mmCIF file of C-alpha atoms in Angstrom:
data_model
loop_
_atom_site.group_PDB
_atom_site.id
_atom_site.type_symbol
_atom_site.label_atom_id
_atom_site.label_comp_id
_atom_site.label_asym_id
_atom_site.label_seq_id
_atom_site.Cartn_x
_atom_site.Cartn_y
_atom_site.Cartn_z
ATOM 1 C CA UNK A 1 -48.620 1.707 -67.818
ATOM 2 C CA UNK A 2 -48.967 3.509 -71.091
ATOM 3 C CA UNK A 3 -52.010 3.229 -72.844
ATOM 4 C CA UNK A 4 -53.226 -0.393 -71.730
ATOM 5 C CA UNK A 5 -56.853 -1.154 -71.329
ATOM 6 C CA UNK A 6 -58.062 -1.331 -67.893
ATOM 7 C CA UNK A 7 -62.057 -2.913 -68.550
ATOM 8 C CA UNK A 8 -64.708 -2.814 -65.706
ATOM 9 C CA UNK A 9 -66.898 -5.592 -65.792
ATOM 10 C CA UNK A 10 -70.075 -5.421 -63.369
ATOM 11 C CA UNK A 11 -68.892 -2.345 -62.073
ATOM 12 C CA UNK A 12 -65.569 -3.974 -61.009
ATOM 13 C CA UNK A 13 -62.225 -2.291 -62.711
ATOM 14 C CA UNK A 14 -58.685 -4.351 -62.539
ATOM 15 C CA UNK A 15 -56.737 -3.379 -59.435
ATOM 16 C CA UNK A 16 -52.926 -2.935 -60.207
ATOM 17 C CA UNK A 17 -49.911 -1.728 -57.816
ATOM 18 C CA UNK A 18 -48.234 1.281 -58.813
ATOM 19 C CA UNK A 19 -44.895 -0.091 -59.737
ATOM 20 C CA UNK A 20 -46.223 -2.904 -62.334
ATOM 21 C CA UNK A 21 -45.689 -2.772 -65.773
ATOM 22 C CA UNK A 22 -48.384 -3.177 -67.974
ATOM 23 C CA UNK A 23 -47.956 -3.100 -71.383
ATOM 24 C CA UNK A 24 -49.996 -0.697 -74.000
ATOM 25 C CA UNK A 25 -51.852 -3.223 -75.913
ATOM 26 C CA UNK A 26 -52.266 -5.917 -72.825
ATOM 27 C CA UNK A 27 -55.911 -6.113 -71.749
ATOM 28 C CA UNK A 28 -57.346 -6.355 -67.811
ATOM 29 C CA UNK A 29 -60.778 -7.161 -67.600
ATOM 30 C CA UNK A 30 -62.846 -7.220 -64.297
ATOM 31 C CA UNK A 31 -61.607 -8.666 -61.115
ATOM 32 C CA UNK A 32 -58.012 -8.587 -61.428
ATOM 33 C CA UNK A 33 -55.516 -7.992 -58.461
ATOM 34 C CA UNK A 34 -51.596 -7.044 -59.756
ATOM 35 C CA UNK A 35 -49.011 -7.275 -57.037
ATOM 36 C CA UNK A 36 -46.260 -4.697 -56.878
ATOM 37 C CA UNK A 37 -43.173 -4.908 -59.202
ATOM 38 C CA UNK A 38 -45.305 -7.693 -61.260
ATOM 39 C CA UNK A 39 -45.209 -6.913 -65.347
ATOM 40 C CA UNK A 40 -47.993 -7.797 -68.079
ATOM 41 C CA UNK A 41 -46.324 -8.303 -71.032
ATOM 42 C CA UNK A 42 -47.772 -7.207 -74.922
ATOM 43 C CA UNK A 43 -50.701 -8.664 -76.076
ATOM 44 C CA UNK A 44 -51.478 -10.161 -73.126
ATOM 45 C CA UNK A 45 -55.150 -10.626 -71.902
ATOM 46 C CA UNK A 46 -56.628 -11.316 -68.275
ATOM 47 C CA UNK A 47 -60.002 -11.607 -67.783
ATOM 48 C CA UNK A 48 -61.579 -12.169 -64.554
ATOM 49 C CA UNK A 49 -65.750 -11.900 -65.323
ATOM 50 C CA UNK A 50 -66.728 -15.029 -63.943
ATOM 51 C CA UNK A 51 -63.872 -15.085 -60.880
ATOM 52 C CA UNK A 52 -60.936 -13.340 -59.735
ATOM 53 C CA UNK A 53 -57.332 -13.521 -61.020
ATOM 54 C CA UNK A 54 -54.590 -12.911 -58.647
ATOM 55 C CA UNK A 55 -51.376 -12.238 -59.880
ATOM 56 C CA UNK A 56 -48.728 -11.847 -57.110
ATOM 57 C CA UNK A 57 -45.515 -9.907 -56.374
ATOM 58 C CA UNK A 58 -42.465 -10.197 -58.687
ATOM 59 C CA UNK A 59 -44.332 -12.335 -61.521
ATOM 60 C CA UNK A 60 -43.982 -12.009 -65.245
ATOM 61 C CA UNK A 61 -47.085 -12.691 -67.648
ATOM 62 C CA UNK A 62 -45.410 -12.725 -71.026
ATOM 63 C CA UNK A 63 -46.182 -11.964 -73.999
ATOM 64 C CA UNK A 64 -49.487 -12.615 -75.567
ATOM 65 C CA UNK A 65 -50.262 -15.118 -72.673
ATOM 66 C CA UNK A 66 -54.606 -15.502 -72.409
ATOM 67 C CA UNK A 67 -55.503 -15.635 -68.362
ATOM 68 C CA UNK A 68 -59.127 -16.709 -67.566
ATOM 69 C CA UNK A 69 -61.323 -17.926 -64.632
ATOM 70 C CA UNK A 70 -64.600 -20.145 -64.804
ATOM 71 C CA UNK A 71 -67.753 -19.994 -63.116
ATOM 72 C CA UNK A 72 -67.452 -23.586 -61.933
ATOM 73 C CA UNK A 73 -63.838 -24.538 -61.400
ATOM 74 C CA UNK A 74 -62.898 -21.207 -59.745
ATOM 75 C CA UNK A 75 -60.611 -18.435 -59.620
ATOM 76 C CA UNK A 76 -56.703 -18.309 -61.158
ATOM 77 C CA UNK A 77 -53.945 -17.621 -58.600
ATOM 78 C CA UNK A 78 -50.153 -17.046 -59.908
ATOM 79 C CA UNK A 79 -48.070 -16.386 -56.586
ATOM 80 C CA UNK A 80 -45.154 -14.466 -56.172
ATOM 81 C CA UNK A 81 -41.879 -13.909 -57.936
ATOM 82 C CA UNK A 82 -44.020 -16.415 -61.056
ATOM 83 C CA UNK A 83 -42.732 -16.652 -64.759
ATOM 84 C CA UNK A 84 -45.455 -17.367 -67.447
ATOM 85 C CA UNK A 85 -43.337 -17.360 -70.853
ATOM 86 C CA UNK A 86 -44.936 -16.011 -74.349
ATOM 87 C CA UNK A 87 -48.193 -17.365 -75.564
ATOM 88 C CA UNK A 88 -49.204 -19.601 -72.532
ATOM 89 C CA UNK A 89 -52.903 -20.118 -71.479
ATOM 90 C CA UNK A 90 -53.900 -20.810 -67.736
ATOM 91 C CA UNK A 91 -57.478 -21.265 -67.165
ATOM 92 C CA UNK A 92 -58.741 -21.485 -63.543
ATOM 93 C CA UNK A 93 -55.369 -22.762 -62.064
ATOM 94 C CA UNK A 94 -52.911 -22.325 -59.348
ATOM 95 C CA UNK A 95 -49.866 -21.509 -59.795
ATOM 96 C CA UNK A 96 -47.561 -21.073 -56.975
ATOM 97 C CA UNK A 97 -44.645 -18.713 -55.500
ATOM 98 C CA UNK A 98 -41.174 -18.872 -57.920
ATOM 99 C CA UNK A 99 -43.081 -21.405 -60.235
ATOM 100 C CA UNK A 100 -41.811 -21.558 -63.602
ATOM 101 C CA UNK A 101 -44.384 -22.027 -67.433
ATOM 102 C CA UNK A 102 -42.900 -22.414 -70.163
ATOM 103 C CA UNK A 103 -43.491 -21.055 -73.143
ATOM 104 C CA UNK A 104 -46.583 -22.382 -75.220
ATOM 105 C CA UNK A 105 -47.788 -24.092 -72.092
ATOM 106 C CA UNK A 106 -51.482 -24.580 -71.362
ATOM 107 C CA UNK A 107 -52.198 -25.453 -68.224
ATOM 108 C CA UNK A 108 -56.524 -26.425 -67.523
ATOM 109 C CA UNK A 109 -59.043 -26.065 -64.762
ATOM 110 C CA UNK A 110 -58.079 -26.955 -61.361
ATOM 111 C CA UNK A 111 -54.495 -27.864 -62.075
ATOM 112 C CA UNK A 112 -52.014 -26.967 -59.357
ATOM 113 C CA UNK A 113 -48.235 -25.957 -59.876
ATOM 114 C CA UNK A 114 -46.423 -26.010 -56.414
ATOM 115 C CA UNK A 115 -44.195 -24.179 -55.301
ATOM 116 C CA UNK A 116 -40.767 -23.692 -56.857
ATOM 117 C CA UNK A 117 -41.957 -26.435 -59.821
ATOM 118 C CA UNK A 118 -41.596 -26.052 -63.315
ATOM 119 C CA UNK A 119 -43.528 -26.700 -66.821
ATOM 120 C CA UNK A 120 -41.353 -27.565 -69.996
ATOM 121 C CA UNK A 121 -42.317 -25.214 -73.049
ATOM 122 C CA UNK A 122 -45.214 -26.728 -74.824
ATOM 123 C CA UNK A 123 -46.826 -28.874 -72.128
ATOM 124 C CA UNK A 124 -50.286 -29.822 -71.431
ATOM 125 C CA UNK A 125 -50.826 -29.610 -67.954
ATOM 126 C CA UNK A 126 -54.027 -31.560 -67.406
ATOM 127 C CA UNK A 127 -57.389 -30.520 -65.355
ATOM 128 C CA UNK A 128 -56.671 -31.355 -61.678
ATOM 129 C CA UNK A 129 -53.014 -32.798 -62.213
ATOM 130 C CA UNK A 130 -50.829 -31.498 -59.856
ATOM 131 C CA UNK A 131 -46.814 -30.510 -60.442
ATOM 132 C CA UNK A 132 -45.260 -31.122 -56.440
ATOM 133 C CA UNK A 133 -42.576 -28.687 -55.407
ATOM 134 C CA UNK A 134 -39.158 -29.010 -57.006
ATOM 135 C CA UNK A 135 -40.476 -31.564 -59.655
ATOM 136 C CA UNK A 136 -40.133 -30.995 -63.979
ATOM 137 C CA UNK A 137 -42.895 -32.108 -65.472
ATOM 138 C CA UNK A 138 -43.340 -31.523 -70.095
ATOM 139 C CA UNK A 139 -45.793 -33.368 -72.691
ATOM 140 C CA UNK A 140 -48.931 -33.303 -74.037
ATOM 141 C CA UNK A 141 -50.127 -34.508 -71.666
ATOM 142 C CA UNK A 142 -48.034 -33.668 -69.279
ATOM 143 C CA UNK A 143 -45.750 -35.964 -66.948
ATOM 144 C CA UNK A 144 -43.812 -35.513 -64.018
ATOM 145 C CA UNK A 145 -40.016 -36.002 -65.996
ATOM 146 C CA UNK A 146 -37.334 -35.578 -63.322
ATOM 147 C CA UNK A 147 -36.910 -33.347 -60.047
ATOM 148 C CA UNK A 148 -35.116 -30.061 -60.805
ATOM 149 C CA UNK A 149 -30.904 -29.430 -60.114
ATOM 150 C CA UNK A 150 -29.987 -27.031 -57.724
ATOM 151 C CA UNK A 151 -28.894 -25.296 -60.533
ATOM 152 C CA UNK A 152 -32.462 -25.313 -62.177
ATOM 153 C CA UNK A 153 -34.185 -24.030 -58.698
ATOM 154 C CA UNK A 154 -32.058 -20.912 -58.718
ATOM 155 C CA UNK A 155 -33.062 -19.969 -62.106
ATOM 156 C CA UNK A 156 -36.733 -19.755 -61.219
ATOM 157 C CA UNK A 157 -35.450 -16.736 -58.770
ATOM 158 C CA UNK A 158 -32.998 -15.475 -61.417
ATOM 159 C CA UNK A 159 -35.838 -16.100 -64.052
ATOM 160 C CA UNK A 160 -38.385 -13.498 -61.702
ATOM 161 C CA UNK A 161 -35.694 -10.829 -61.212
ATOM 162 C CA UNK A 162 -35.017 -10.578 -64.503
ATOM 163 C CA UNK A 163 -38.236 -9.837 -65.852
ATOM 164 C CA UNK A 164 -38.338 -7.160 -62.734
ATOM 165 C CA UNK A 165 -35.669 -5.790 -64.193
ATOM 166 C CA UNK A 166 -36.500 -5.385 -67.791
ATOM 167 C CA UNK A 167 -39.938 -4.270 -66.298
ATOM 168 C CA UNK A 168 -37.863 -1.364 -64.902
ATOM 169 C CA UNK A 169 -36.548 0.085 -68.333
ATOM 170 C CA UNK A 170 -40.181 0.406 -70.066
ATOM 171 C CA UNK A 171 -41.796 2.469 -66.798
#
């Protein structure tokens, strides 16, 4: 975990599995839970003051990605085996087991990402819209597109167990 900066706020410090990777320069703040094999990417911050952020087994927050909670629209909860590409922002969302964000992606207050769904790079993903299991959705705003290929569905797997892996050769 190098050198990154673990930040108690009200007398509540970031709880993270032993096997995660956290990079030097990412920043946990507060009530944060970090499932095992799960990486934080560089320059990434996490900040649960207000609520809790749960980030779950297997899933990648990349690169420079901002993850925050509010006081009235709750908590953030990225499942398991999740990919968040570079420079995303989720803010009091849910995003479920093997979904997939891509990069750039904002996605606001009470939005829900189902299972096994996926955001195209550079979306919008409205307050309270929800993204149904196997469905595409890309825009600002964003809107559902098309239902993902088989093909598409395995990456979101592949995508996870990549980003284990890489995880692996910085520990």
């Amino acid at each position: 975990m190098g050198n990154a900066s673990f930040t108690s706020y009200m007398g509540t410090l970031p709880s993270v599995d032993p096997t995660v990777f956290v990079a030097e320069n990412a920043h946990l703040i507060g009530q944060v839970t970090v499932g095992k094999s799960a990486s934080i990417w560089f320059g990434s911050v996490l900040r649960g003051d207000v609520g809790k952020i749960v980030v779950g087994e297997g899933s990648n927050i990349q690169d420079n990605t901002v993850v925050h909670v509010d006081q009235e629209y709750g908590d953030t909860e990225i499942g398991k085996f999740v990919t968040v590409g570079h420079g995303c922002i989720l803010h009091a969302c849910s995003i479920m087991d093997k979904a997939f964000v891509g990069m750039g992606c904002v996605v606001m207050d009470r939005a829900l990402m189902e299972e096994c769904s996926m955001l195209a790079a550079g979306s919008l993903l409205t307050r309270g819209k929800v993204v149904k299991s196997g469905e595409l959705w890309g825009g600002r705003p964003a809107k559902y597109m098309r239902m993902l290929s088989d093909q598409e569905l395995a990456y979101l797997q592949q995508s996870a167990d990549g980003y284990i892996a890489l995880s692996r050769s910085y520990l």
